[in-house]
PDB file of C-alpha atoms in Angstrom:
ATOM      1  CA  ALA A 920      74.098  31.784   2.553  1.00 95.00           C
ATOM      2  CA  PHE A 921      71.522  30.218   4.847  1.00 96.00           C
ATOM      3  CA  VAL A 922      73.230  31.687   7.921  1.00 97.00           C
ATOM      4  CA  GLU A 923      73.098  35.096   6.282  1.00 97.00           C
ATOM      5  CA  TYR A 924      69.393  34.617   5.789  1.00 97.00           C
ATOM      6  CA  MET A 925      69.048  33.635   9.475  1.00 97.00           C
ATOM      7  CA  ASN A 926      70.705  36.859  10.593  1.00 98.00           C
ATOM      8  CA  ARG A 927      68.575  38.944   8.245  1.00 97.00           C
ATOM      9  CA  GLU A 928      65.366  37.396   9.562  1.00 97.00           C
ATOM     10  CA  ALA A 929      66.520  37.875  13.172  1.00 97.00           C
ATOM     11  CA  GLN A 930      66.916  41.599  12.523  1.00 97.00           C
ATOM     12  CA  ILE A 931      63.438  41.734  10.990  1.00 97.00           C
ATOM     13  CA  LEU A 932      61.963  40.070  14.107  1.00 97.00           C
ATOM     14  CA  GLY A 933      63.698  42.609  16.343  1.00 97.00           C
ATOM     15  CA  ALA A 934      66.416  40.253  17.609  1.00 97.00           C
ATOM     16  CA  THR A 935      69.028  42.954  17.234  1.00 97.00           C
ATOM     17  CA  HIS A 936      71.511  41.470  19.735  1.00 97.00           C
ATOM     18  CA  THR A 937      71.704  38.097  17.991  1.00 97.00           C
ATOM     19  CA  VAL A 938      74.441  36.941  15.615  1.00 97.00           C
ATOM     20  CA  TYR A 939      74.366  33.460  14.049  1.00 97.00           C
ATOM     21  CA  GLN A 940      77.485  31.718  12.723  1.00 97.00           C
ATOM     22  CA  ASN A 941      76.157  28.245  12.005  1.00 96.00           C
ATOM     23  CA  VAL A 942      72.916  26.300  11.699  1.00 94.00           C
ATOM     24  CA  THR A 943      73.606  23.787  14.456  1.00 91.00           C
ATOM     25  CA  GLY A 944      73.852  26.010  17.521  1.00 89.00           C
ATOM     26  CA  LEU A 945      77.247  24.608  18.437  1.00 92.00           C
ATOM     27  CA  HIS A 946      79.588  27.047  20.139  1.00 93.00           C
ATOM     28  CA  ASP A 947      81.297  29.838  18.230  1.00 95.00           C
ATOM     29  CA  PRO A 948      83.020  32.750  20.009  1.00 93.00           C
ATOM     30  CA  SER A 949      81.205  35.354  17.909  1.00 95.00           C
ATOM     31  CA  MET A 950      77.749  33.683  17.992  1.00 96.00           C
ATOM     32  CA  VAL A 951      75.663  35.385  20.688  1.00 95.00           C
ATOM     33  CA  THR A 952      72.017  35.972  21.618  1.00 95.00           C
ATOM     34  CA  THR A 953      69.847  37.113  24.544  1.00 96.00           C
ATOM     35  CA  VAL A 954      66.813  35.797  26.405  1.00 96.00           C
ATOM     36  CA  ARG A 955      64.638  38.478  24.849  1.00 97.00           C
ATOM     37  CA  ASP A 956      65.857  37.804  21.308  1.00 98.00           C
ATOM     38  CA  THR A 957      65.308  34.087  21.794  1.00 97.00           C
ATOM     39  CA  ALA A 958      61.752  34.764  22.927  1.00 97.00           C
ATOM     40  CA  LEU A 959      61.097  36.835  19.788  1.00 97.00           C
ATOM     41  CA  VAL A 960      62.381  34.077  17.508  1.00 97.00           C
ATOM     42  CA  ALA A 961      60.406  31.430  19.430  1.00 97.00           C
ATOM     43  CA  ARG A 962      57.214  33.491  19.239  1.00 96.00           C
ATOM     44  CA  GLU A 963      57.571  33.590  15.475  1.00 96.00           C
ATOM     45  CA  ALA A 964      58.363  29.874  15.249  1.00 96.00           C
ATOM     46  CA  LEU A 965      55.315  28.773  17.280  1.00 95.00           C
ATOM     47  CA  ASN A 966      53.092  30.253  14.537  1.00 94.00           C
ATOM     48  CA  ASP A 967      54.319  27.527  12.197  1.00 96.00           C
ATOM     49  CA  SER A 968      51.992  24.543  12.737  1.00 96.00           C
ATOM     50  CA  LEU A 969      54.321  22.035  11.046  1.00 97.00           C
ATOM     51  CA  PHE A 970      57.267  23.091  13.172  1.00 96.00           C
ATOM     52  CA  MET A 971      55.195  22.927  16.376  1.00 96.00           C
ATOM     53  CA  SER A 972      53.839  19.478  15.531  1.00 95.00           C
ATOM     54  CA  MET A 973      57.368  18.159  15.094  1.00 94.00           C
ATOM     55  CA  ALA A 974      58.801  19.952  18.141  1.00 96.00           C
ATOM     56  CA  SER A 975      55.928  18.717  20.320  1.00 96.00           C
ATOM     57  CA  ALA A 976      56.077  15.031  19.264  1.00 96.00           C
ATOM     58  CA  HIS A 977      57.102  12.622  22.051  1.00 94.00           C
ATOM     59  CA  VAL A 978      58.627  10.100  19.702  1.00 93.00           C
ATOM     60  CA  HIS A 979      58.989   9.580  15.964  1.00 93.00           C
ATOM     61  CA  THR A 980      59.678   6.336  14.145  1.00 95.00           C
ATOM     62  CA  ILE A 981      61.706   6.418  10.940  1.00 95.00           C
ATOM     63  CA  PRO A 982      60.788   3.480   8.712  1.00 96.00           C
ATOM     64  CA  ALA A 983      63.487   1.077   7.526  1.00 96.00           C
ATOM     65  CA  THR A 984      65.279   1.885   4.300  1.00 95.00           C
ATOM     66  CA  ASN A 985      67.704   0.046   2.048  1.00 96.00           C
ATOM     67  CA  ALA A 986      70.517   1.656   4.066  1.00 94.00           C
ATOM     68  CA  SER A 987      69.284   1.246   7.671  1.00 95.00           C
ATOM     69  CA  ALA A 988      66.813  -0.519   9.863  1.00 96.00           C
ATOM     70  CA  GLU A 989      63.811   1.114  11.511  1.00 97.00           C
ATOM     71  CA  ARG A 990      64.774   3.767  14.056  1.00 96.00           C
ATOM     72  CA  THR A 991      62.866   5.488  16.863  1.00 95.00           C
ATOM     73  CA  MET A 992      63.785   9.018  17.896  1.00 93.00           C
ATOM     74  CA  THR A 993      62.807  10.523  21.238  1.00 92.00           C
ATOM     75  CA  ASN A 994      62.312  14.243  21.773  1.00 93.00           C
ATOM     76  CA  ARG A 995      65.315  15.530  23.723  1.00 91.00           C
ATOM     77  CA  ASN A 996      63.034  18.056  25.493  1.00 95.00           C
ATOM     78  CA  ALA A 997      62.250  16.292  28.786  1.00 94.00           C
ATOM     79  CA  LEU A 998      59.183  18.463  29.298  1.00 96.00           C
ATOM     80  CA  ILE A 999      57.710  16.646  26.287  1.00 94.00           C
ATOM     81  CA  SER A1000      59.228  13.158  26.349  1.00 92.00           C
ATOM     82  CA  ASP A1001      59.881  12.412  30.030  1.00 87.00           C
ATOM     83  CA  THR A1002      56.366  11.094  30.529  1.00 78.00           C
ATOM     84  CA  GLY A1003      57.280   8.948  33.539  1.00 77.00           C
ATOM     85  CA  GLY A1004      59.910  11.257  35.058  1.00 84.00           C
ATOM     86  CA  GLN A1005      60.174  14.422  37.101  1.00 89.00           C
ATOM     87  CA  TYR A1006      60.275  16.970  34.294  1.00 94.00           C
ATOM     88  CA  TYR A1007      57.266  16.095  32.219  1.00 94.00           C
ATOM     89  CA  ASN A1008      54.672  18.856  31.866  1.00 95.00           C
ATOM     90  CA  GLY A1009      51.488  17.872  30.048  1.00 93.00           C
ATOM     91  CA  TRP A1010      50.668  21.511  29.310  1.00 95.00           C
ATOM     92  CA  CYS A1011      53.874  22.143  27.351  1.00 96.00           C
ATOM     93  CA  ARG A1012      54.405  22.093  23.565  1.00 96.00           C
ATOM     94  CA  GLY A1013      57.891  22.285  22.031  1.00 94.00           C
ATOM     95  CA  ILE A1014      59.948  24.245  21.439  1.00 96.00           C
ATOM     96  CA  ASN A1015      63.602  23.307  22.019  1.00 94.00           C
ATOM     97  CA  ALA A1016      66.053  22.207  24.706  1.00 94.00           C
ATOM     98  CA  GLY A1017      69.753  21.552  24.799  1.00 91.00           C
ATOM     99  CA  MET A1018      73.100  22.659  26.183  1.00 91.00           C
ATOM    100  CA  THR A1019      76.671  23.515  25.396  1.00 92.00           C
ATOM    101  CA  ASP A1020      79.563  23.981  27.819  1.00 91.00           C
ATOM    102  CA  GLU A1021      79.682  27.697  27.069  1.00 92.00           C
ATOM    103  CA  GLY A1022      75.943  28.407  26.841  1.00 91.00           C
ATOM    104  CA  GLY A1023      74.762  26.095  29.627  1.00 93.00           C
ATOM    105  CA  TRP A1024      71.359  24.416  29.628  1.00 94.00           C
ATOM    106  CA  CYS A1025      68.641  26.231  27.658  1.00 95.00           C
ATOM    107  CA  VAL A1026      64.937  25.340  27.542  1.00 97.00           C
ATOM    108  CA  ILE A1027      62.307  27.154  25.516  1.00 97.00           C
ATOM    109  CA  THR A1028      58.663  25.957  25.677  1.00 98.00           C
ATOM    110  CA  LEU A1029      55.065  27.009  25.113  1.00 97.00           C
ATOM    111  CA  TRP A1030      52.678  26.381  28.008  1.00 97.00           C
ATOM    112  CA  GLU A1031      48.940  26.274  27.247  1.00 95.00           C
ATOM    113  CA  LYS A1032      46.278  25.788  29.890  1.00 91.00           C
ATOM    114  CA  ASN A1033      42.658  26.958  30.284  1.00 84.00           C
ATOM    115  CA  GLY A1034      42.875  29.236  27.300  1.00 85.00           C
ATOM    116  CA  VAL A1035      46.113  30.878  28.496  1.00 89.00           C
ATOM    117  CA  SER A1036      49.391  30.652  26.600  1.00 92.00           C
ATOM    118  CA  ASN A1037      52.773  31.475  28.148  1.00 95.00           C
ATOM    119  CA  LEU A1038      56.183  31.398  26.467  1.00 97.00           C
ATOM    120  CA  SER A1039      58.961  30.385  28.820  1.00 97.00           C
ATOM    121  CA  VAL A1040      62.670  30.975  28.107  1.00 97.00           C
ATOM    122  CA  VAL A1041      65.348  29.692  30.533  1.00 96.00           C
ATOM    123  CA  MET A1042      69.018  30.033  29.523  1.00 96.00           C
ATOM    124  CA  LYS A1043      72.576  29.497  30.805  1.00 94.00           C
ATOM    125  CA  CYS A1044      71.636  27.078  33.536  1.00 94.00           C
ATOM    126  CA  ALA A1045      74.368  24.979  35.111  1.00 91.00           C
ATOM    127  CA  ASP A1046      75.200  21.510  33.879  1.00 85.00           C
ATOM    128  CA  VAL A1047      74.922  18.576  36.298  1.00 84.00           C
ATOM    129  CA  ALA A1048      76.190  15.067  36.456  1.00 81.00           C
ATOM    130  CA  VAL A1049      74.178  12.227  35.026  1.00 76.00           C
ATOM    131  CA  GLY A1050      71.371  11.274  37.407  1.00 74.00           C
ATOM    132  CA  GLU A1051      71.122  14.663  39.075  1.00 82.00           C
ATOM    133  CA  SER A1052      68.221  17.099  38.588  1.00 87.00           C
ATOM    134  CA  ILE A1053      68.665  19.428  35.636  1.00 91.00           C
ATOM    135  CA  PRO A1054      68.047  22.993  36.883  1.00 93.00           C
ATOM    136  CA  ALA A1055      66.803  24.289  33.518  1.00 95.00           C
ATOM    137  CA  TYR A1056      63.736  22.008  33.613  1.00 95.00           C
ATOM    138  CA  THR A1057      63.143  22.655  37.305  1.00 94.00           C
ATOM    139  CA  TYR A1058      63.249  26.413  36.820  1.00 95.00           C
ATOM    140  CA  THR A1059      60.954  26.174  33.804  1.00 96.00           C
ATOM    141  CA  ASN A1060      58.266  24.275  35.716  1.00 96.00           C
ATOM    142  CA  ARG A1061      58.560  26.686  38.649  1.00 95.00           C
ATOM    143  CA  LEU A1062      58.105  29.662  36.342  1.00 96.00           C
ATOM    144  CA  LEU A1063      55.100  28.158  34.604  1.00 96.00           C
ATOM    145  CA  ASN A1064      53.434  27.083  37.879  1.00 94.00           C
ATOM    146  CA  TRP A1065      53.933  30.599  39.264  1.00 95.00           C
ATOM    147  CA  ALA A1066      52.490  32.190  36.114  1.00 94.00           C
ATOM    148  CA  GLY A1067      49.451  29.915  36.348  1.00 91.00           C
ATOM    149  CA  ARG A1068      48.809  31.068  39.935  1.00 92.00           C
ATOM    150  CA  ALA A1069      49.719  34.730  39.557  1.00 94.00           C
ATOM    151  CA  TYR A1070      47.879  35.498  36.308  1.00 93.00           C
ATOM    152  CA  GLY A1071      44.612  34.470  34.722  1.00 91.00           C
ATOM    153  CA  TYR A1072      41.520  35.576  32.881  1.00 91.00           C
ATOM    154  CA  ARG A1073      39.240  37.587  35.111  1.00 93.00           C
ATOM    155  CA  THR A1074      35.713  38.807  34.396  1.00 94.00           C
ATOM    156  CA  VAL A1075      35.761  42.582  34.177  1.00 93.00           C
ATOM    157  CA  LEU A1076      32.164  43.065  33.004  1.00 93.00           C
ATOM    158  CA  THR A1077      29.282  40.608  32.763  1.00 92.00           C
ATOM    159  CA  ALA A1078      27.049  40.340  29.743  1.00 91.00           C
ATOM    160  CA  ASP A1079      23.846  40.937  31.697  1.00 80.00           C
ATOM    161  CA  ARG A1080      24.980  44.342  32.933  1.00 84.00           C
ATOM    162  CA  LYS A1081      23.616  47.425  31.185  1.00 89.00           C
ATOM    163  CA  ILE A1082      26.332  49.740  29.942  1.00 91.00           C
ATOM    164  CA  ASP A1083      24.143  52.799  29.263  1.00 92.00           C
ATOM    165  CA  THR A1084      20.781  54.043  27.994  1.00 91.00           C
ATOM    166  CA  LEU A1085      21.043  56.116  24.844  1.00 91.00           C
ATOM    167  CA  PRO A1086      18.543  58.071  22.686  1.00 90.00           C
ATOM    168  CA  VAL A1087      17.732  56.830  19.195  1.00 87.00           C
ATOM    169  CA  ALA A1088      17.286  59.355  16.414  1.00 84.00           C
ATOM    170  CA  MET A1089      15.254  59.150  13.202  1.00 75.00           C
ATOM    171  CA  THR A1090      12.306  57.273  14.771  1.00 78.00           C
ATOM    172  CA  GLY A1091       9.815  60.140  14.577  1.00 68.00           C
ATOM    173  CA  THR A1092       9.643  60.624  18.367  1.00 72.00           C
ATOM    174  CA  SER A1093      12.084  62.248  20.730  1.00 66.00           C
ATOM    175  CA  LYS A1094      11.392  59.669  23.467  1.00 74.00           C
ATOM    176  CA  SER A1095      13.014  56.732  21.700  1.00 84.00           C
ATOM    177  CA  LYS A1096      15.758  55.203  23.857  1.00 87.00           C
ATOM    178  CA  THR A1097      17.497  51.876  24.138  1.00 90.00           C
ATOM    179  CA  ASP A1098      19.881  50.055  26.478  1.00 90.00           C
ATOM    180  CA  VAL A1099      23.295  48.916  25.219  1.00 93.00           C
ATOM    181  CA  PHE A1100      25.032  45.773  26.436  1.00 92.00           C
ATOM    182  CA  ILE A1101      27.952  43.489  25.645  1.00 94.00           C
ATOM    183  CA  PRO A1102      26.975  40.112  24.159  1.00 93.00           C
ATOM    184  CA  VAL A1103      29.406  38.002  26.298  1.00 93.00           C
ATOM    185  CA  ASP A1104      31.370  38.517  29.489  1.00 95.00           C
ATOM    186  CA  LEU A1105      34.348  40.835  29.121  1.00 95.00           C
ATOM    187  CA  LYS A1106      37.429  39.020  30.428  1.00 93.00           C
ATOM    188  CA  ALA A1107      41.002  40.268  30.724  1.00 94.00           C
ATOM    189  CA  TYR A1108      44.273  38.502  31.462  1.00 92.00           C
ATOM    190  CA  LEU A1109      45.353  40.147  34.727  1.00 94.00           C
ATOM    191  CA  PRO A1110      47.284  39.507  37.910  1.00 94.00           C
ATOM    192  CA  THR A1111      45.052  37.408  40.215  1.00 92.00           C
ATOM    193  CA  HIS A1112      45.794  39.595  43.265  1.00 92.00           C
ATOM    194  CA  VAL A1113      44.742  42.920  41.675  1.00 91.00           C
ATOM    195  CA  GLU A1114      41.465  44.465  42.782  1.00 93.00           C
ATOM    196  CA  LEU A1115      39.425  45.212  39.683  1.00 92.00           C
ATOM    197  CA  SER A1116      37.601  48.146  41.180  1.00 88.00           C
ATOM    198  CA  GLY A1117      39.790  51.234  40.926  1.00 88.00           C
ATOM    199  CA  ASN A1118      42.467  49.525  38.834  1.00 92.00           C
ATOM    200  CA  VAL A1119      40.567  48.591  35.695  1.00 94.00           C
ATOM    201  CA  THR A1120      38.767  51.287  33.693  1.00 94.00           C
ATOM    202  CA  VAL A1121      35.877  50.311  31.382  1.00 93.00           C
ATOM    203  CA  THR A1122      34.980  52.704  28.564  1.00 94.00           C
ATOM    204  CA  TYR A1123      32.608  52.414  25.616  1.00 94.00           C
ATOM    205  CA  TYR A1124      32.710  54.113  22.221  1.00 94.00           C
ATOM    206  CA  LEU A1125      30.022  54.399  19.521  1.00 94.00           C
ATOM    207  CA  ASP A1126      30.847  53.791  15.895  1.00 92.00           C
ATOM    208  CA  GLY A1127      29.052  57.030  14.993  1.00 88.00           C
ATOM    209  CA  ASP A1128      28.087  60.274  16.699  1.00 88.00           C
ATOM    210  CA  ARG A1129      24.751  58.843  17.912  1.00 86.00           C
ATOM    211  CA  LEU A1130      22.337  55.928  17.606  1.00 88.00           C
ATOM    212  CA  GLN A1131      20.127  56.249  14.578  1.00 82.00           C
ATOM    213  CA  ALA A1132      17.267  54.117  13.257  1.00 82.00           C
ATOM    214  CA  PRO A1133      16.960  51.681  11.703  1.00 86.00           C
ATOM    215  CA  LEU A1134      18.405  49.450  14.409  1.00 87.00           C
ATOM    216  CA  PHE A1135      18.071  45.695  14.863  1.00 89.00           C
ATOM    217  CA  GLU A1136      18.180  43.659  18.021  1.00 89.00           C
ATOM    218  CA  GLY A1137      21.764  42.550  18.661  1.00 89.00           C
ATOM    219  CA  GLN A1138      23.241  45.035  16.160  1.00 91.00           C
ATOM    220  CA  VAL A1139      26.805  46.142  16.945  1.00 94.00           C
ATOM    221  CA  VAL A1140      26.946  49.910  17.432  1.00 94.00           C
ATOM    222  CA  GLY A1141      30.340  50.351  19.102  1.00 95.00           C
ATOM    223  CA  HIS A1142      32.863  48.652  21.353  1.00 95.00           C
ATOM    224  CA  VAL A1143      33.883  48.439  24.980  1.00 95.00           C
ATOM    225  CA  THR A1144      37.485  48.499  26.215  1.00 95.00           C
ATOM    226  CA  ALA A1145      39.055  47.611  29.557  1.00 95.00           C
ATOM    227  CA  THR A1146      42.246  49.443  30.478  1.00 95.00           C
ATOM    228  CA  TYR A1147      44.791  48.409  33.145  1.00 94.00           C
ATOM    229  CA  ASN A1148      47.922  50.443  33.872  1.00 91.00           C
ATOM    230  CA  GLY A1149      47.321  52.465  30.719  1.00 91.00           C
ATOM    231  CA  ASN A1150      47.123  49.377  28.466  1.00 94.00           C
ATOM    232  CA  VAL A1151      44.005  48.005  26.783  1.00 95.00           C
ATOM    233  CA  VAL A1152      43.642  44.450  28.154  1.00 94.00           C
ATOM    234  CA  ALA A1153      40.270  43.483  26.714  1.00 95.00           C
ATOM    235  CA  THR A1154      37.732  44.596  24.101  1.00 95.00           C
ATOM    236  CA  SER A1155      34.145  43.620  23.309  1.00 94.00           C
ATOM    237  CA  PRO A1156      31.466  44.711  20.823  1.00 95.00           C
ATOM    238  CA  LEU A1157      28.643  46.951  22.073  1.00 94.00           C
ATOM    239  CA  VAL A1158      25.150  45.911  20.963  1.00 93.00           C
ATOM    240  CA  VAL A1159      21.551  47.178  21.233  1.00 92.00           C
ATOM    241  CA  MET A1160      18.772  44.988  22.588  1.00 83.00           C
ATOM    242  CA  GLU A1161      15.839  46.518  20.667  1.00 85.00           C
ATOM    243  CA  SER A1162      14.822  47.106  17.119  1.00 84.00           C
ATOM    244  CA  PHE A1163      13.767  50.535  15.767  1.00 82.00           C
ATOM    245  CA  SER A1164      12.267  51.458  12.384  1.00 78.00           C
ATOM    246  CA  ARG A1165      13.197  54.706  10.644  1.00 70.00           C
ATOM    247  CA  ASN A1166      10.528  57.330  10.084  1.00 61.00           C
ATOM    248  CA  GLY A1167       9.801  57.623   6.334  1.00 49.00           C
ATOM    249  CA  PHE A1168       9.496  61.407   6.179  1.00 47.00           C
ATOM    250  CA  LEU A1169      12.649  61.943   8.194  1.00 51.00           C
ATOM    251  CA  LYS A1170      14.439  59.490   5.954  1.00 54.00           C
ATOM    252  CA  MET A1171      13.368  61.469   2.899  1.00 54.00           C
ATOM    253  CA  LEU A1172      14.626  64.731   4.419  1.00 49.00           C
ATOM    254  CA  THR A1173      17.904  63.121   5.422  1.00 56.00           C
ATOM    255  CA  ASP A1174      18.430  61.617   1.988  1.00 58.00           C
ATOM    256  CA  PHE A1175      17.752  64.983   0.346  1.00 55.00           C
ATOM    257  CA  ARG A1176      20.115  66.772   2.707  1.00 62.00           C
ATOM    258  CA  GLN A1177      22.789  64.170   2.029  1.00 63.00           C
ATOM    259  CA  TYR A1178      22.231  64.618  -1.715  1.00 57.00           C
ATOM    260  CA  LEU A1179      22.683  68.366  -1.439  1.00 63.00           C
ATOM    261  CA  SER A1180      25.947  67.869   0.397  1.00 69.00           C
ATOM    262  CA  GLY A1181      27.031  64.996  -1.773  1.00 66.00           C
ATOM    263  CA  ARG A1182      29.914  65.097  -4.131  1.00 73.00           C
ATOM    264  CA  SER A1183      27.828  64.549  -7.305  1.00 74.00           C
ATOM    265  CA  PHE A1184      25.528  67.473  -6.535  1.00 65.00           C
ATOM    266  CA  ILE A1185      28.431  69.785  -5.787  1.00 77.00           C
ATOM    267  CA  ILE A1186      30.153  68.812  -9.016  1.00 80.00           C
ATOM    268  CA  ALA A1187      26.947  69.348 -10.990  1.00 76.00           C
ATOM    269  CA  ALA A1188      26.411  72.745  -9.348  1.00 76.00           C
ATOM    270  CA  VAL A1189      29.967  73.852 -10.168  1.00 78.00           C
ATOM    271  CA  ILE A1190      29.560  72.763 -13.816  1.00 82.00           C
ATOM    272  CA  PHE A1191      26.241  74.649 -14.051  1.00 77.00           C
ATOM    273  CA  ILE A1192      27.765  77.836 -12.646  1.00 82.00           C
ATOM    274  CA  VAL A1193      30.717  77.630 -15.031  1.00 77.00           C
ATOM    275  CA  LEU A1194      28.429  77.056 -18.037  1.00 77.00           C
ATOM    276  CA  LEU A1195      26.109  79.875 -16.952  1.00 75.00           C
ATOM    277  CA  ALA A1196      29.034  82.293 -16.598  1.00 76.00           C
ATOM    278  CA  GLY A1197      30.273  81.319 -20.039  1.00 73.00           C
ATOM    279  CA  TYR A1198      26.860  81.794 -21.562  1.00 69.00           C
ATOM    280  CA  LEU A1199      26.426  85.241 -20.044  1.00 72.00           C
ATOM    281  CA  LYS A1200      29.878  86.234 -21.226  1.00 70.00           C
ATOM    282  CA  TYR A1201      29.083  85.082 -24.737  1.00 69.00           C
ATOM    283  CA  THR A1202      25.729  86.822 -24.980  1.00 73.00           C
ATOM    284  CA  THR A1203      26.390  90.136 -23.147  1.00 69.00           C
ATOM    285  CA  GLY A1204      30.124  90.636 -23.469  1.00 62.00           C
ATOM    286  CA  PRO A1205      31.978  92.714 -26.060  1.00 63.00           C
ATOM    287  CA  GLY A1206      31.055  91.433 -29.474  1.00 58.00           C
ATOM    288  CA  GLY A1207      28.332  89.302 -28.065  1.00 57.00           C
ATOM    289  CA  ARG A1208      25.082  88.493 -29.761  1.00 56.00           C
ATOM    290  CA  TYR A1209      22.971  90.709 -27.584  1.00 55.00           C
ATOM    291  CA  THR A1210      25.339  93.498 -26.708  1.00 52.00           C
ATOM    292  CA  THR A1211      24.091  97.036 -25.996  1.00 51.00           C
ATOM    293  CA  ARG A1212      25.644  98.345 -29.170  1.00 53.00           C
ATOM    294  CA  ASN A1213      23.911  95.815 -31.354  1.00 51.00           C
ATOM    295  CA  THR A1214      20.528  96.100 -29.715  1.00 51.00           C
ATOM    296  CA  ARG A1215      20.451  99.942 -29.841  1.00 54.00           C
ATOM    297  CA  ARG A1216      17.955 101.191 -32.406  1.00 57.00           C
ATOM    298  CA  LYS A1217      19.416 103.348 -35.127  1.00 56.00           C
ATOM    299  CA  PRO A1218      18.307 107.060 -34.954  1.00 57.00           C
ATOM    300  CA  VAL A1219      15.580 107.969 -37.364  1.00 54.00           C
ATOM    301  CA  ARG A1220      16.036 111.110 -39.464  1.00 55.00           C
ATOM    302  CA  ALA A1221      13.546 113.854 -38.671  1.00 51.00           C
ATOM    303  CA  ASP A1222      12.446 114.327 -42.196  1.00 53.00           C
ATOM    304  CA  ARG A1223      11.889 110.637 -42.574  1.00 52.00           C
ATOM    305  CA  ARG A1224      10.100 110.291 -39.259  1.00 50.00           C
ATOM    306  CA  PHE A1225       7.663 113.103 -40.048  1.00 50.00           C
ATOM    307  CA  ARG A1226       7.552 112.930 -43.846  1.00 55.00           C
ATOM    308  CA  ILE A1227       4.384 114.292 -45.315  1.00 52.00           C
ATOM    309  CA  ARG A1228       3.340 112.656 -48.466  1.00 56.00           C
ATOM    310  CA  ARG A1229       1.866 115.271 -50.791  1.00 56.00           C
ATOM    311  CA  TYR A1230      -0.365 114.422 -53.723  1.00 54.00           C
ATOM    312  CA  ARG A1231      -1.382 116.755 -56.565  1.00 56.00           C
ATOM    313  CA  ARG A1232      -5.102 117.066 -56.639  1.00 58.00           C
ATOM    314  CA  LYS A1233      -6.488 115.899 -59.920  1.00 58.00           C
ATOM    315  CA  PRO A1234      -9.409 117.933 -61.352  1.00 59.00           C
ATOM    316  CA  VAL A1235     -12.769 116.351 -61.413  1.00 57.00           C
ATOM    317  CA  LEU A1236     -14.271 116.319 -64.826  1.00 57.00           C
ATOM    318  CA  GLY A1237     -18.000 117.099 -65.133  1.00 57.00           C
ATOM    319  CA  LYS A1238     -20.428 116.098 -67.728  1.00 55.00           C
ATOM    320  CA  LYS A1239     -20.086 119.366 -69.549  1.00 56.00           C
ATOM    321  CA  GLN A1240     -16.333 119.522 -69.145  1.00 56.00           C
ATOM    322  CA  HIS A1241     -14.207 117.695 -71.571  1.00 54.00           C
ATOM    323  CA  LYS A1242     -10.596 116.955 -71.387  1.00 55.00           C
ATOM    324  CA  LYS A1243      -8.646 118.818 -73.801  1.00 52.00           C
TER     325      LYS A1243
END
């Protein structure tokens, strides 16, 4: 079951040409791997600090128990344990070394020097008689020495060099400008023989469309990249070296414009329009409260409009006249 788990993890790491049959590494006709697959597995293993501390130890003493006396184990990787011999490399850590008749000598190690880390994989080297130089260790040291000479961190851009001068908006004046820099030297891991000029391209990008107040000295406003052979080999933050305050009136206008284009305002406007349409439909539509039919005044009959009230004149009685 554990071997099945090993094979599943190898596939996840991209070691697609590797098949494990046991946990010891002893020969099996169907157990195969490649240099590339071994490098992928080793790169994953070196991220485990406990594993690396054990694989990089020169010696380890096992205390005595009720079944055996105290024992001292020496790392079988001569790059680590051969402190007085011809293979020792003080810049190496781990990872594994060993041989079988079918697989030959194999040495995998991590080399760290001056901030540079290299993973070296040497496999299927010839076996030699006791006392003779082991080619696997010799080749490993040659590879690492060559890598140390041929590659290294090189300064692509210094921190005191101005990248560009850019305008700053929202300050209240159109003349506001500032220089942009990188806070520390931009370094890239490159071949030591390559001329930087013409081979390395430096480009900067702003986080937004433009610089806009308020800005503070040292504020990160973008990033700088260095490209070599189409690959980004280094990045650095881009900072401003001056502080700028935002104009209050411009800030108010900007905030109002952002409010008008904001989601909450748009939602409120849509709700208002829907409610207004519903109200108008209710009040002016068929059967509405204020429809034309209901608000039309009823016609007034002519005789009622111009009715003349007639009164019978009562006689006026004088002193000499008496009502009969």
